[in-house]
Structure formats: structure tokens, C-alpha cells
Short mmCIF file of C-alpha atoms in Angstrom, two decimals:
data_model
loop_
_atom_site.label_atom_id
_atom_site.label_comp_id
_atom_site.label_asym_id
_atom_site.label_seq_id
_atom_site.Cartn_x
_atom_site.Cartn_y
_atom_site.Cartn_z
CA UNK J 1 93.58 104.46 128.35
CA UNK J 2 93.42 103.89 124.70
CA UNK J 3 93.25 100.29 123.11
CA UNK J 4 93.52 99.29 119.35
CA UNK J 5 92.39 96.01 118.50
CA UNK J 6 91.96 94.07 115.22
CA UNK J 7 88.76 91.96 114.20
CA UNK J 8 89.02 88.28 114.99
CA UNK J 9 90.46 85.98 112.33
CA UNK J 10 88.50 85.58 109.17
CA UNK J 11 88.18 83.02 106.35
CA UNK J 12 90.19 85.19 104.24
CA UNK J 13 92.91 85.51 106.81
CA UNK J 14 93.38 81.74 106.99
CA UNK J 15 93.24 81.42 102.99
CA UNK J 16 95.85 84.32 102.64
CA UNK J 17 93.44 86.29 100.68
CA UNK J 18 93.74 90.04 100.24
CA UNK J 19 90.90 91.42 102.21
CA UNK J 20 90.78 95.17 102.49
CA UNK J 21 87.26 96.73 101.92
CA UNK J 22 85.95 93.24 100.63
CA UNK J 23 84.71 90.96 103.46
CA UNK J 24 84.70 87.36 104.74
CA UNK J 25 83.16 85.79 107.97
CA UNK J 26 84.81 85.13 111.25
CA UNK J 27 86.26 81.80 111.71
CA UNK J 28 85.37 79.75 115.04
CA UNK J 29 88.87 80.93 116.15
CA UNK J 30 88.03 84.55 115.18
CA UNK J 31 84.82 84.42 117.20
CA UNK J 32 86.82 82.94 120.16
CA UNK J 33 89.40 85.85 119.90
CA UNK J 34 86.48 88.41 120.02
CA UNK J 35 85.33 86.74 123.32
CA UNK J 36 88.71 86.86 124.61
CA UNK J 37 88.74 90.62 123.81
CA UNK J 38 85.43 90.73 125.84
CA UNK J 39 87.17 89.03 128.85
CA UNK J 40 90.01 91.64 128.65
CA UNK J 41 87.94 94.64 128.44
CA UNK J 42 85.73 93.39 131.15
CA UNK J 43 88.68 93.09 133.50
CA UNK J 44 90.74 96.11 132.34
CA UNK J 45 87.78 98.61 132.51
CA UNK J 46 86.53 97.06 135.91
CA UNK J 47 82.88 97.85 134.97
CA UNK J 48 83.49 101.24 134.03
CA UNK J 49 81.75 102.99 130.99
CA UNK J 50 83.89 103.15 127.86
CA UNK J 51 83.62 104.33 124.30
CA UNK J 52 84.16 102.19 121.31
CA UNK J 53 85.05 103.38 117.91
CA UNK J 54 84.79 100.68 115.03
CA UNK J 55 85.24 100.33 111.42
CA UNK J 56 82.04 100.01 109.14
CA UNK J 57 82.92 96.70 107.82
CA UNK J 58 80.93 93.41 108.69
CA UNK J 59 84.07 91.59 110.13
CA UNK J 60 84.64 94.50 112.61
CA UNK J 61 80.84 94.76 113.40
CA UNK J 62 80.62 91.05 114.31
CA UNK J 63 83.78 91.25 116.45
CA UNK J 64 82.63 94.45 118.14
CA UNK J 65 79.26 92.69 118.94
CA UNK J 66 81.00 89.75 120.60
CA UNK J 67 83.68 91.84 122.31
CA UNK J 68 81.30 94.28 123.96
CA UNK J 69 78.50 91.75 124.93
CA UNK J 70 77.32 92.63 128.47
CA UNK J 71 79.54 95.75 128.79
CA UNK J 72 78.71 99.35 129.47
CA UNK J 73 79.82 101.34 126.32
CA UNK J 74 78.83 103.48 123.62
CA UNK J 75 79.66 102.19 120.08
CA UNK J 76 80.32 104.65 117.19
CA UNK J 77 81.18 103.76 113.57
CA UNK J 78 83.74 105.76 111.73
CA UNK J 79 84.38 105.28 108.14
CA UNK J 80 87.96 106.44 108.38
CA UNK J 81 88.67 103.20 110.25
CA UNK J 82 87.82 100.98 107.26
CA UNK J 83 90.80 98.98 106.00
CA UNK J 84 93.09 100.09 103.04
CA UNK J 85 91.60 99.41 99.70
CA UNK J 86 93.84 96.73 97.89
CA UNK J 87 92.55 97.85 94.54
CA UNK J 88 92.56 95.06 91.76
CA UNK J 89 94.12 92.70 94.42
CA UNK J 90 90.89 92.67 96.62
CA UNK J 91 89.80 89.07 96.91
CA UNK J 92 92.93 87.37 95.31
CA UNK J 93 95.29 85.02 96.87
CA UNK J 94 98.67 86.34 97.43
CA UNK J 95 100.11 83.59 95.02
CA UNK J 96 97.99 85.21 92.33
CA UNK J 97 99.92 88.63 92.26
CA UNK J 98 102.90 89.07 90.06
CA UNK J 99 105.88 88.13 92.13
CA UNK J 100 108.07 91.07 91.21
CA UNK J 101 105.26 93.56 92.05
CA UNK J 102 104.44 91.76 95.34
CA UNK J 103 107.98 91.76 96.33
CA UNK J 104 108.15 95.63 95.54
CA UNK J 105 104.98 95.97 97.69
CA UNK J 106 106.72 94.12 100.60
CA UNK J 107 109.84 96.31 100.34
CA UNK J 108 107.62 99.56 100.05
CA UNK J 109 104.92 98.29 102.41
CA UNK J 110 104.05 101.73 103.97
CA UNK J 111 104.09 103.70 100.82
CA UNK J 112 103.15 101.11 98.06
CA UNK J 113 99.88 102.27 96.32
CA UNK J 114 97.89 99.10 95.59
CA UNK J 115 97.10 99.26 91.81
CA UNK J 116 93.45 99.58 90.18
CA UNK J 117 90.31 100.01 92.30
CA UNK J 118 87.57 97.83 93.75
CA UNK J 119 83.88 98.82 93.53
CA UNK J 120 84.84 102.16 92.43
CA UNK J 121 87.32 102.73 95.19
CA UNK J 122 90.99 103.45 94.13
CA UNK J 123 93.78 101.24 95.64
CA UNK J 124 95.55 102.94 98.58
CA UNK J 125 98.69 102.87 100.54
CA UNK J 126 98.94 102.60 104.21
CA UNK J 127 100.33 106.11 104.20
CA UNK J 128 97.02 107.04 102.76
CA UNK J 129 95.45 105.27 105.75
CA UNK J 130 97.58 106.93 108.09
CA UNK J 131 96.72 110.56 106.78
CA UNK J 132 92.96 109.59 106.93
CA UNK J 133 93.26 108.34 110.50
CA UNK J 134 95.69 111.02 111.97
CA UNK J 135 92.92 113.58 113.00
CA UNK J 136 91.13 110.76 114.93
CA UNK J 137 94.29 109.49 116.55
CA UNK J 138 95.41 112.81 117.75
CA UNK J 139 91.93 113.37 119.26
CA UNK J 140 91.85 110.13 120.96
CA UNK J 141 95.45 110.71 122.45
CA UNK J 142 94.08 113.99 123.85
CA UNK J 143 91.10 112.14 125.43
CA UNK J 144 92.73 109.10 126.68
CA UNK J 145 93.39 110.36 130.13
CA UNK J 146 89.90 111.36 130.80
CA UNK J 147 88.19 108.39 129.37
CA UNK J 148 88.44 104.85 128.45
CA UNK J 149 88.66 104.41 124.60
CA UNK J 150 88.68 101.14 122.51
CA UNK J 151 89.34 101.11 118.73
CA UNK J 152 88.30 97.98 116.89
CA UNK J 153 89.37 97.80 113.19
CA UNK J 154 91.97 96.20 110.88
CA UNK J 155 95.68 95.39 110.65
CA UNK J 156 96.41 98.52 108.69
CA UNK J 157 94.86 100.67 111.32
CA UNK J 158 97.28 98.84 113.71
CA UNK J 159 100.14 99.63 111.71
CA UNK J 160 99.10 103.31 111.80
CA UNK J 161 98.62 103.39 115.50
CA UNK J 162 102.11 101.62 116.00
CA UNK J 163 103.68 104.20 113.81
CA UNK J 164 102.04 107.21 115.67
CA UNK J 165 102.75 105.98 119.09
CA UNK J 166 106.41 104.45 118.58
CA UNK J 167 109.44 106.27 119.22
CA UNK J 168 110.17 109.04 116.52
CA UNK J 169 112.43 107.68 113.78
CA UNK J 170 111.42 104.09 114.49
CA UNK J 171 110.75 102.73 110.97
CA UNK J 172 110.22 99.17 112.01
CA UNK J 173 106.65 100.15 112.99
CA UNK J 174 105.82 100.86 109.42
CA UNK J 175 106.32 97.17 108.63
CA UNK J 176 105.38 95.39 111.76
CA UNK J 177 102.23 93.11 111.39
CA UNK J 178 99.95 92.85 114.43
CA UNK J 179 98.10 89.53 114.71
CA UNK J 180 94.51 89.03 115.23
CA UNK J 181 94.90 88.15 118.74
CA UNK J 182 97.10 90.98 119.64
CA UNK J 183 96.16 94.52 121.03
CA UNK J 184 97.76 97.58 121.43
CA UNK J 185 97.54 99.29 124.88
CA UNK J 186 98.48 102.89 125.21
CA UNK J 187 98.63 104.57 128.81
CA UNK J 188 100.21 107.78 129.89
CA UNK J 189 103.35 107.19 131.94
CA UNK J 190 105.66 110.12 132.97
CA UNK J 191 103.72 112.52 130.89
CA UNK J 192 104.23 110.47 127.66
CA UNK J 193 102.18 107.67 125.91
CA UNK J 194 103.59 104.23 126.61
CA UNK J 195 102.76 101.48 124.08
CA UNK J 196 102.43 97.85 124.96
CA UNK J 197 101.65 94.98 122.53
CA UNK J 198 99.52 92.19 124.47
CA UNK J 199 98.45 89.05 123.28
CA UNK J 200 94.89 87.86 124.27
#
């Protein structure tokens, strides 16, 4: 079994502020979402040991701590799971972005490279993130039959997981947004990975 989850809702999520490698605290709702993930994992793993891979960003650390409280798991931090860098857009409200450029970004959501940089990190595209994550996703897919694996990260990571596990040629996966209270559950059925999107 392989599970992908976003972090809980944050203050920047609520305010519609670009939050890639910059960070903001979980809201009360975000903390509750992390606790709901804890309940889901407790029921789904039935007390068995599982492995967690998480992003290094603080909002994911807080989510992971709440989601794994009291559960039997090993937690591993992987830098490749950090969110895409939005470059000069980091920390800006979406209404602050040039409308034409923002519209182009929405039309080319997977391949659009966010302009500029943030704290020395160049702006990225979701395609860059996918390429960064691909070796890890391939490894987890091979291991999912033998162990329970949980990945806690970001919206961009969810987009990449959707793209990887969706039917070949399904371009909608590149633009679909997964909410903070949704998870991706991948299980092997008829020798193929089967993807479900579940709400907590």
C-alpha cells in the first residue's frame, strides 16, 4: 500500500498566498485534518508498522507529528519532497501577480517555470518537481507490495503522484488540484497500481 497526503491547511492556504518553499503555520482546521489522517492511518494499517517519508518544510513536520502520534512507524525526511519553488511569487497574494502572466501559468500549469528566485532558489515548474520525484516514486511503487508506505508532502507532490499513477495519456492529472483533506491511496489490483482519491 502507498499513501500520499498533503500537509494540513495553513494560514497562507486560507489567504490565497503562494506558498512553495516559504512557510506558514497550520490553522485549527489544518491541525484537525492532520488528526483525521492519524485516525485513517490507525484504521488502515491496523496497528502494523509502516514507513513515512516527508518533506523537510515546517508545515509538513507539524502535520506529520500529529498524523503519526501514537503509531508504529519510522519517519524519514527527503529533500526532494519539498514543494516547488514559486520564485519571485513566494509569499505574494495571487491578486498581486500580473493577470496575463497568471493566466499563462494556469494554462500551462505543469510546465510553467515560475519567474525569479526565492532565497537563492530558482523558480521551478511542476515538471521540474516531477523529474526530481520520479526515482523516489518508482522505488516506492516497487516496495508497496511488501510494506506500508506513507508520503506526507505538498500539493505539487500530489499532482506528480496523480500524473504517475493515472492512466497513460490522461492529461487532466497535470492540472487537478488535491485538497488538504484528500489523500491518494494506491494499491495493487490485477497486477496494476489502482489509484483512489479519498476525503478524510
